[in-house]
Amino acid sequence: MLSQLSRRDCLKWGSTGIGLYLIGSNSPQWLAAQQVPPDHQLIVRTETPLNAEPSLDKLLEHWITPTAAFFIRNHGTAPKIDAKGYKLTIDGLVEKPLTLGLSELTEQFGLHSVTATLTCSGNRRTEFNRVKKVPGVQWDAGAIGNAEWRGSRLSDVLKKAGIKPGAKHVWFEGLDEITEKGETFPFGGSIPLEKALADTPAAPGCLLATMMNGKPLTTEHGYPLRTIVPGFIGARSVKWLSKITVSDQPSPNHYLAHAYKVITEDTPAAVDAAPPIYEYPLNSIICSPAPNAMVSGERLTVRGVALSSGRTGTRIKTVEVSADGGSTWQSTRITSPIRDFCWLHWSVEVPLTPQTQSLLVRAVTTDDESQPQETPWNMKGYQYNGWHKVDLKVS
Ligand SMILES: Nc1nc2c(c(=O)[nH]1)N[C@H]1C(S)=C(S)[C@@H](COP(=O)(O)O)O[C@H]1N2
Ligand SMILES: [Mo]
C-alpha cells in the first residue's frame, strides 16, 4: 500500500518537475517525454512512449550489440529509479518471503554472466501489413539485439525463498505505470516455474540483471534491475523490476493475460482461449544489402542474422539464401559464435544476373523446423517469421 501511494505521489511530482525521493521505497521519478538517450543510433518509431530500433545494417556490426544500437521497447514512460532506496520483493507461494536491496542481491547471490538475444514479439510487424494493416509500433526487423547481461540467477533467489508445493508460475512486476482505457497499472507478466528454475551451462537460465554489456543498465533498458529470460519474447524480460510472486496461476497482468497473444479476432472469448506467447520463433533476416539497393557485377555478398526458436535445445542447422525467387537455395557461412539463445551472423556470395529481382532467406533448426514462407496474419502482428525478402535494383 505504502509503495503504491508513493508511486502515485511521485508520478504527480515528476510531472510538475519536482524531484523527490522517499526513503525506503522504490519511489521512481519519471522521465519527460524526450527520453531518447543522446548517443543512440536508433530510428525512433514512437517518441511517447519511446520505441526505437536500429537500421538493419547496424545489426551486423557487432555480435554483441552495443547498448546505443540496442532497440528500446517501452509501453509507458521509463521510470528513473533511485538505486539507494530500491528494494525487490519475492512473495507468494514461498516458505520465506524476501526483501532485497541491490547490494544484498549481489552479495548473497553473486553476479553471473549470460549472453542472450532479446527480440520483441512485434519485430517484423510491418510485414503483416502486406495482408492487412496491423496496429501497434510499426517495427521493421530491428527490434532484436544480443547483449551480455550480468546479474543474479533467478533460480538461486527462488531456491533461497523456498518454493512451496503447488507453485507453477513466477510473476514479474515493473515500476512503470501504463494507462490504458482509463486504468493505470504496471507492466508485468509471468513465466512457467520450470523455465524460471532451468539453468545449465549449455542453456543458461534466467537472470535478475543489473548490468548490460559491462555497465549498469541504462534507464531505458531497466535500471536498476530487470529480468532476462533467454529464449522468451522480450515482453517476459521485465524492466524496472520491483516484485516477483510465485503462484499456482499465470500472472493476471494485462501483458500476460490479454496482450501478447496470437489472435485473429479481438473478442474476449478469443483472447481467453489463446495461450500467452512465451518462446520467440525461429527467424532470419537479410541485413545487407538494404532494400532497393542498386547493385551491379556478377556476384553479390549477402549478410544477415538468424535466431533459432527459443525452445531449449534447438540451434540453427542451416541458413539459406535464394537469388532467384526461391527456385534454388545456397547455404550460408556462419561468421559469429554459435550459442544457445543467441543470434548468429551469416554471410554468402550469390551470383547476380540481370534477372535477379530480390533476395530471400530462410533458416532450419537442428530439430528440422523451417521458417514458413509467410506467417499467417494475426490481429496484433506478433511472431512474424516468414522468409525475409529484400528487393534489388540490378544495373
Ligand atoms: N517494465 C517494463 N518491462 C518491459 C517493457 C515495458 O514496457 N515495461 N517492455 C517489454 C518488451 S515488449 C520488450 S520487447 C522488452 C524490450 O527490452 P529493451 O527495451 O531493453 O530492448 O522489454 C520488456 N520489458
Ligand atoms: Mo516486445
Coordinates of C-alpha atoms and ligand atoms in Angstrom, one line a residue:
M1 CA 0.0 0.0 0.0
L2 CA 2.7 2.4 1.0
S3 CA 4.7 1.8 -2.2
Q4 CA 1.6 2.3 -4.3
L5 CA 0.9 5.6 -2.6
S6 CA 4.4 6.8 -3.0
R7 CA 4.4 5.7 -6.6
R8 CA 1.3 7.7 -7.4
D9 CA 2.7 10.7 -5.5
C10 CA 6.0 10.6 -7.3
L11 CA 4.2 10.4 -10.6
K12 CA 2.5 13.7 -9.6
W13 CA 5.7 15.3 -8.5
G14 CA 7.6 14.1 -11.5
S15 CA 5.1 15.6 -13.9
T16 CA 5.5 19.0 -12.2
G17 CA 9.2 18.7 -12.4
I18 CA 9.9 18.4 -8.7
G19 CA 12.3 15.6 -8.0
L20 CA 11.7 13.9 -4.6
Y21 CA 12.7 10.5 -3.4
L22 CA 11.0 8.8 -0.5
I23 CA 13.4 6.8 1.7
G24 CA 12.9 3.1 1.9
S25 CA 10.6 2.7 -1.1
N26 CA 11.1 2.3 -4.8
S27 CA 9.8 5.9 -5.5
P28 CA 10.6 6.4 -9.1
Q29 CA 10.9 9.7 -10.9
W30 CA 9.6 9.8 -14.4
L31 CA 11.5 10.9 -17.4
A32 CA 10.0 13.6 -19.5
A33 CA 8.6 12.9 -23.0
Q34 CA 12.0 13.3 -24.7
Q35 CA 13.7 10.2 -23.4
V36 CA 15.9 9.3 -26.3
P37 CA 19.4 8.7 -25.0
P38 CA 21.7 11.3 -26.5
D39 CA 24.2 8.9 -28.0
H40 CA 21.7 6.5 -29.5
Q41 CA 22.0 5.0 -33.0
L42 CA 18.3 4.2 -33.5
I43 CA 15.3 5.1 -35.6
V44 CA 12.6 6.4 -33.4
R45 CA 9.3 4.7 -34.1
T46 CA 7.3 6.5 -31.4
E47 CA 8.5 9.2 -29.0
T48 CA 5.9 8.8 -26.2
P49 CA 6.4 6.1 -25.1
L50 CA 9.8 5.7 -26.6
N51 CA 10.1 2.9 -29.1
A52 CA 13.2 2.8 -31.3
E53 CA 15.2 0.3 -33.4
P54 CA 18.5 0.3 -35.3
S55 CA 18.7 0.2 -39.1
L56 CA 19.4 -3.4 -40.2
D57 CA 23.0 -2.8 -41.3
K58 CA 23.8 -1.8 -37.6
L59 CA 22.8 -5.4 -36.5
L60 CA 25.8 -6.7 -38.5
E61 CA 28.5 -4.5 -37.0
H62 CA 28.8 -6.5 -33.7
W63 CA 27.8 -9.9 -32.5
I64 CA 27.2 -8.2 -29.1
T65 CA 25.0 -5.3 -29.9
P66 CA 26.4 -2.0 -28.4
T67 CA 23.8 -0.6 -26.0
A68 CA 23.5 2.6 -28.1
A69 CA 22.3 0.4 -31.0
F70 CA 20.0 -1.9 -29.0
F71 CA 16.3 -1.5 -29.7
I72 CA 14.1 0.1 -27.0
R73 CA 10.6 -1.0 -26.4
N74 CA 8.5 0.8 -23.7
H75 CA 4.8 0.7 -23.0
G76 CA 4.8 3.7 -20.7
T77 CA 7.2 6.3 -19.5
A78 CA 10.6 5.0 -18.3
P79 CA 10.8 5.5 -14.5
K80 CA 14.1 6.8 -13.2
I81 CA 14.7 4.9 -10.0
D82 CA 16.9 5.8 -7.1
A83 CA 19.0 2.6 -6.5
K84 CA 19.7 3.5 -2.9
G85 CA 16.1 3.1 -1.8
Y86 CA 15.4 0.3 -4.2
K87 CA 14.0 -3.0 -2.9
L88 CA 13.0 -6.1 -4.7
T89 CA 10.3 -8.3 -3.0
I90 CA 9.8 -12.0 -3.5
D91 CA 6.5 -13.3 -2.2
G92 CA 3.6 -15.7 -2.9
L93 CA 4.0 -19.5 -2.7
V94 CA 7.4 -19.3 -0.9
E95 CA 8.5 -20.5 2.5
K96 CA 10.3 -17.3 3.3
P97 CA 9.3 -14.0 1.5
L98 CA 12.4 -11.9 0.8
T99 CA 13.0 -8.2 0.5
L100 CA 16.4 -7.4 -1.0
G101 CA 18.3 -4.2 -1.8
L102 CA 20.6 -4.2 -4.9
S103 CA 23.8 -4.8 -3.0
E104 CA 22.2 -7.6 -0.9
L105 CA 21.1 -9.3 -4.1
T106 CA 24.6 -9.2 -5.5
E107 CA 26.3 -10.1 -2.2
Q108 CA 24.0 -13.1 -1.4
F109 CA 23.6 -14.4 -5.0
G110 CA 26.7 -13.3 -6.9
L111 CA 27.0 -11.9 -10.4
H112 CA 26.7 -14.3 -13.3
S113 CA 27.1 -13.6 -17.0
V114 CA 24.6 -14.7 -19.7
T115 CA 24.8 -13.7 -23.3
A116 CA 21.3 -13.7 -24.8
T117 CA 19.4 -12.2 -27.6
L118 CA 16.3 -10.2 -26.9
T119 CA 13.6 -9.8 -29.5
C120 CA 10.2 -8.2 -29.4
S121 CA 7.3 -10.4 -30.4
G122 CA 6.2 -7.5 -32.7
N123 CA 9.5 -7.5 -34.6
R124 CA 8.9 -7.5 -38.4
R125 CA 5.3 -6.5 -37.7
T126 CA 5.1 -4.2 -40.8
E127 CA 5.4 -7.4 -43.0
F128 CA 1.9 -8.3 -41.9
N129 CA 0.7 -5.0 -43.4
R130 CA 1.0 -6.6 -46.9
V131 CA -2.1 -8.6 -46.0
K132 CA -3.9 -6.1 -43.8
K133 CA -2.6 -3.2 -41.7
V134 CA -1.8 -4.2 -38.1
P135 CA -1.9 -1.6 -35.3
G136 CA 0.9 -1.2 -32.8
V137 CA 4.5 0.0 -33.1
Q138 CA 5.5 -0.3 -36.8
W139 CA 8.6 -2.3 -36.4
D140 CA 10.8 -3.2 -39.3
A141 CA 13.2 -6.1 -38.4
G142 CA 15.5 -4.3 -36.0
A143 CA 13.6 -5.0 -32.7
I144 CA 16.3 -7.5 -31.9
G145 CA 19.7 -7.3 -30.2
N146 CA 22.3 -9.6 -28.5
A147 CA 23.8 -8.4 -25.2
E148 CA 26.0 -9.7 -22.4
W149 CA 23.8 -9.5 -19.2
R150 CA 25.1 -9.8 -15.7
G151 CA 23.2 -10.4 -12.5
S152 CA 22.0 -12.9 -10.0
R153 CA 20.4 -16.2 -11.1
L154 CA 16.6 -16.2 -10.7
S155 CA 16.8 -19.9 -9.8
D156 CA 19.1 -19.2 -6.8
V157 CA 16.9 -16.5 -5.4
L158 CA 13.8 -18.7 -5.8
K159 CA 15.5 -21.6 -4.1
K160 CA 16.6 -19.4 -1.2
A161 CA 13.0 -18.2 -0.7
G162 CA 11.9 -21.9 -0.9
I163 CA 9.2 -22.9 -3.3
K164 CA 6.0 -24.3 -1.8
P165 CA 4.2 -27.3 -3.3
G166 CA 1.6 -26.3 -6.0
A167 CA 3.7 -23.5 -7.4
K168 CA 3.6 -23.3 -11.2
H169 CA 4.3 -19.8 -12.3
V170 CA 6.6 -16.9 -11.5
W171 CA 5.2 -13.4 -11.9
F172 CA 7.2 -10.3 -12.5
E173 CA 6.1 -6.7 -12.0
G174 CA 7.8 -3.5 -13.1
L175 CA 7.8 0.0 -11.6
D176 CA 6.5 1.7 -14.7
E177 CA 2.8 2.8 -14.8
I178 CA 0.9 2.4 -18.0
T179 CA -2.5 3.9 -18.6
E180 CA -4.9 2.1 -20.9
K181 CA -8.6 2.6 -21.2
G182 CA -8.7 4.7 -18.0
E183 CA -6.8 2.2 -15.9
T184 CA -3.3 2.6 -14.6
F185 CA -1.1 -0.5 -14.0
P186 CA 2.5 -1.6 -14.1
F187 CA 4.0 -3.7 -16.9
G188 CA 4.3 -7.3 -15.8
G189 CA 3.9 -11.0 -16.8
S190 CA 5.0 -14.4 -15.8
I191 CA 6.9 -17.4 -16.9
P192 CA 6.4 -21.1 -16.1
L193 CA 8.2 -22.2 -12.9
E194 CA 10.0 -24.8 -14.9
K195 CA 11.6 -22.1 -17.1
A196 CA 12.4 -20.0 -14.0
L197 CA 14.4 -22.9 -12.5
A198 CA 16.1 -24.2 -15.6
D199 CA 19.8 -23.4 -15.7
T200 CA 22.5 -25.5 -17.4
P201 CA 25.9 -24.5 -18.8
A202 CA 24.6 -25.1 -22.4
A203 CA 21.3 -23.4 -21.9
P204 CA 21.7 -20.5 -19.5
G205 CA 18.8 -19.7 -17.2
C206 CA 17.0 -16.5 -16.2
L207 CA 18.8 -13.6 -14.6
L208 CA 17.9 -10.7 -12.4
A209 CA 20.2 -8.5 -14.3
T210 CA 21.8 -5.3 -13.1
M211 CA 24.3 -4.9 -16.0
M212 CA 24.2 -4.8 -19.7
N213 CA 27.4 -5.0 -21.8
G214 CA 29.6 -4.5 -18.8
K215 CA 27.9 -1.4 -17.5
P216 CA 24.9 -0.8 -15.1
L217 CA 21.7 -1.0 -17.0
T218 CA 20.6 2.3 -18.6
T219 CA 17.3 3.8 -17.6
E220 CA 15.8 2.8 -21.0
H221 CA 16.8 -0.8 -20.5
G222 CA 15.5 -1.2 -17.0
Y223 CA 17.9 0.3 -14.4
P224 CA 18.4 -0.8 -11.7
L225 CA 17.1 -4.3 -12.3
R226 CA 15.4 -6.4 -14.9
T227 CA 14.7 -10.0 -15.7
I228 CA 16.3 -11.7 -18.6
V229 CA 14.5 -14.8 -19.8
P230 CA 16.7 -16.4 -22.5
G231 CA 14.6 -17.9 -25.3
F232 CA 11.4 -16.0 -24.5
I233 CA 9.9 -12.9 -26.2
G234 CA 11.2 -9.6 -24.9
A235 CA 8.0 -8.9 -23.1
R236 CA 8.9 -11.6 -20.5
S237 CA 12.1 -9.8 -19.6
V238 CA 10.5 -7.2 -17.3
K239 CA 12.4 -3.9 -16.8
W240 CA 12.5 -1.8 -13.6
L241 CA 11.6 -5.0 -11.7
S242 CA 10.0 -4.4 -8.3
K243 CA 8.3 -7.7 -7.4
I244 CA 8.5 -11.4 -8.0
T245 CA 5.5 -13.5 -7.0
V246 CA 5.4 -17.3 -7.0
S247 CA 1.9 -18.6 -7.8
D248 CA -0.2 -21.6 -8.9
Q249 CA -1.6 -19.4 -11.7
P250 CA -0.2 -17.4 -14.6
S251 CA 0.0 -13.7 -13.9
P252 CA -3.2 -11.7 -14.3
N253 CA -1.2 -8.7 -15.6
H254 CA -2.6 -7.3 -18.9
Y255 CA 0.6 -8.1 -20.7
L256 CA 0.3 -11.8 -19.9
A257 CA -3.4 -12.4 -19.6
H258 CA -4.6 -10.3 -22.6
A259 CA -1.8 -8.7 -24.7
Y260 CA 0.9 -10.8 -26.4
K261 CA -1.4 -13.5 -27.8
V262 CA -1.8 -14.6 -31.3
I263 CA -5.4 -14.0 -32.2
T264 CA -7.3 -13.4 -35.4
E265 CA -10.4 -11.8 -33.8
D266 CA -10.4 -9.4 -30.9
T267 CA -13.2 -10.8 -28.8
P268 CA -12.9 -11.6 -25.0
A269 CA -13.5 -15.3 -25.9
A270 CA -10.7 -15.4 -28.5
V271 CA -8.3 -13.6 -26.1
D272 CA -9.1 -16.0 -23.2
A273 CA -8.8 -19.1 -25.5
A274 CA -5.3 -18.1 -26.8
P275 CA -2.3 -19.1 -24.7
P276 CA 0.3 -16.4 -23.8
I277 CA 3.3 -16.2 -26.1
Y278 CA 6.5 -17.4 -24.3
E279 CA 9.2 -18.5 -26.8
Y280 CA 10.2 -16.5 -29.8
P281 CA 10.1 -18.2 -33.2
L282 CA 12.9 -19.3 -35.5
N283 CA 13.9 -16.4 -37.6
S284 CA 16.4 -15.0 -40.1
I285 CA 16.7 -11.7 -41.9
I286 CA 18.9 -10.1 -44.6
C287 CA 20.7 -7.0 -43.2
S288 CA 22.8 -6.2 -46.2
P289 CA 22.2 -5.2 -49.0
A290 CA 19.5 -2.8 -47.9
P291 CA 16.0 -2.9 -49.5
N292 CA 16.0 -1.5 -53.1
A293 CA 19.8 -1.2 -53.1
M294 CA 21.4 -0.6 -56.5
V295 CA 23.7 -3.5 -57.2
S296 CA 25.9 -4.5 -60.1
G297 CA 28.6 -7.1 -61.0
E298 CA 28.4 -10.8 -61.2
R299 CA 28.5 -11.7 -57.6
L300 CA 26.9 -10.1 -54.5
T301 CA 27.7 -10.6 -50.9
V302 CA 24.6 -11.0 -48.7
R303 CA 24.8 -10.9 -45.0
G304 CA 22.3 -11.1 -42.1
V305 CA 21.4 -12.6 -38.7
A306 CA 19.4 -15.7 -37.7
L307 CA 17.9 -16.8 -34.4
S308 CA 16.8 -20.3 -33.6
S309 CA 13.5 -20.8 -31.9
G310 CA 13.6 -20.1 -28.1
R311 CA 12.8 -23.7 -27.3
T312 CA 15.5 -25.1 -25.2
G313 CA 17.9 -27.4 -27.1
T314 CA 17.4 -26.1 -30.6
R315 CA 20.0 -24.4 -32.7
I316 CA 20.3 -23.2 -36.2
K317 CA 21.3 -26.0 -38.6
T318 CA 21.3 -24.1 -41.9
V319 CA 20.6 -20.6 -43.2
E320 CA 19.9 -20.5 -47.0
V321 CA 19.6 -17.6 -49.4
S322 CA 17.9 -17.6 -52.8
A323 CA 18.6 -15.0 -55.5
D324 CA 16.0 -16.5 -58.0
G325 CA 12.8 -16.2 -56.1
G326 CA 13.1 -19.4 -54.3
S327 CA 13.9 -21.9 -57.1
T328 CA 17.4 -22.6 -55.8
W329 CA 18.9 -22.0 -52.4
Q330 CA 22.5 -21.6 -51.3
S331 CA 23.9 -22.4 -47.9
T332 CA 25.5 -19.5 -46.0
R333 CA 28.6 -19.5 -43.9
I334 CA 28.3 -18.7 -40.1
T335 CA 30.6 -15.8 -39.2
S336 CA 29.9 -15.4 -35.5
P337 CA 29.9 -17.5 -32.3
I338 CA 27.1 -20.1 -32.1
R339 CA 25.5 -20.2 -28.7
D340 CA 22.1 -21.2 -27.3
F341 CA 19.6 -18.4 -27.1
C342 CA 21.9 -16.1 -29.1
W343 CA 21.6 -14.9 -32.7
L344 CA 24.3 -15.7 -35.2
H345 CA 25.7 -13.8 -38.1
W346 CA 25.9 -15.3 -41.6
S347 CA 27.3 -14.4 -45.0
V348 CA 27.1 -15.8 -48.5
E349 CA 28.1 -14.8 -52.1
V350 CA 25.4 -15.3 -54.6
P351 CA 25.5 -15.0 -58.4
L352 CA 23.9 -11.8 -59.8
T353 CA 22.1 -11.8 -63.2
P354 CA 20.1 -9.2 -64.9
Q355 CA 17.0 -11.3 -63.9
T356 CA 17.8 -11.1 -60.2
Q357 CA 15.0 -9.1 -58.6
S358 CA 15.2 -9.9 -54.9
L359 CA 16.9 -12.0 -52.3
L360 CA 15.2 -14.4 -49.9
V361 CA 16.5 -16.0 -46.7
R362 CA 15.2 -18.9 -44.6
A363 CA 16.7 -21.0 -41.8
V364 CA 16.2 -24.5 -40.5
T365 CA 16.8 -25.7 -36.9
T366 CA 18.7 -28.8 -35.6
D367 CA 15.2 -30.3 -34.9
D368 CA 14.3 -29.7 -38.6
E369 CA 11.8 -26.9 -38.1
S370 CA 11.9 -24.5 -41.1
Q371 CA 10.7 -20.9 -41.4
P372 CA 7.4 -20.7 -43.1
Q373 CA 7.3 -18.9 -46.5
E374 CA 4.8 -16.5 -44.8
T375 CA 3.4 -16.2 -41.3
P376 CA -0.4 -16.3 -41.1
W377 CA -1.8 -12.8 -40.3
N378 CA -2.8 -12.1 -36.7
M379 CA -4.5 -9.1 -35.3
K380 CA -1.7 -7.8 -33.2
G381 CA 1.1 -8.6 -35.5
Y382 CA 3.2 -10.9 -33.4
Q383 CA 5.8 -13.6 -34.2
Y384 CA 6.4 -12.8 -37.8
N385 CA 9.0 -15.2 -39.2
G386 CA 8.3 -15.7 -42.9
W387 CA 11.1 -15.8 -45.4
H388 CA 12.7 -12.4 -45.4
K389 CA 12.8 -10.7 -48.8
V390 CA 14.9 -7.8 -50.0
D391 CA 14.1 -6.3 -53.4
L392 CA 17.1 -5.2 -55.5
K393 CA 17.8 -2.9 -58.4
V394 CA 20.3 -4.6 -60.7
S395 CA 22.2 -2.5 -63.1
Ligands
LIG1 N1 8.6 -2.7 -17.1 C1 8.6 -3.0 -18.4 N2 9.3 -4.0 -18.9 C2 9.3 -4.3 -20.2 C3 8.6 -3.5 -21.1 C4 7.9 -2.4 -20.6 O1 7.2 -1.6 -21.3 N3 7.9 -2.2 -19.2 N4 8.6 -3.8 -22.5 C5 8.9 -5.2 -22.7 C6 9.0 -5.6 -24.1 S1 7.6 -5.7 -25.0 C7 10.2 -5.8 -24.7 S2 10.4 -6.4 -26.3 C8 11.5 -5.7 -23.9 C9 12.4 -4.7 -24.6 O2 13.6 -4.5 -23.9 P1 14.6 -3.3 -24.2 O3 13.8 -2.0 -24.3 O4 15.6 -3.3 -23.2 O5 15.1 -3.6 -25.6 O6 11.3 -5.2 -22.6 C10 10.1 -5.7 -22.0 N5 10.1 -5.3 -20.6
MO2 MO 8.1 -6.6 -27.1

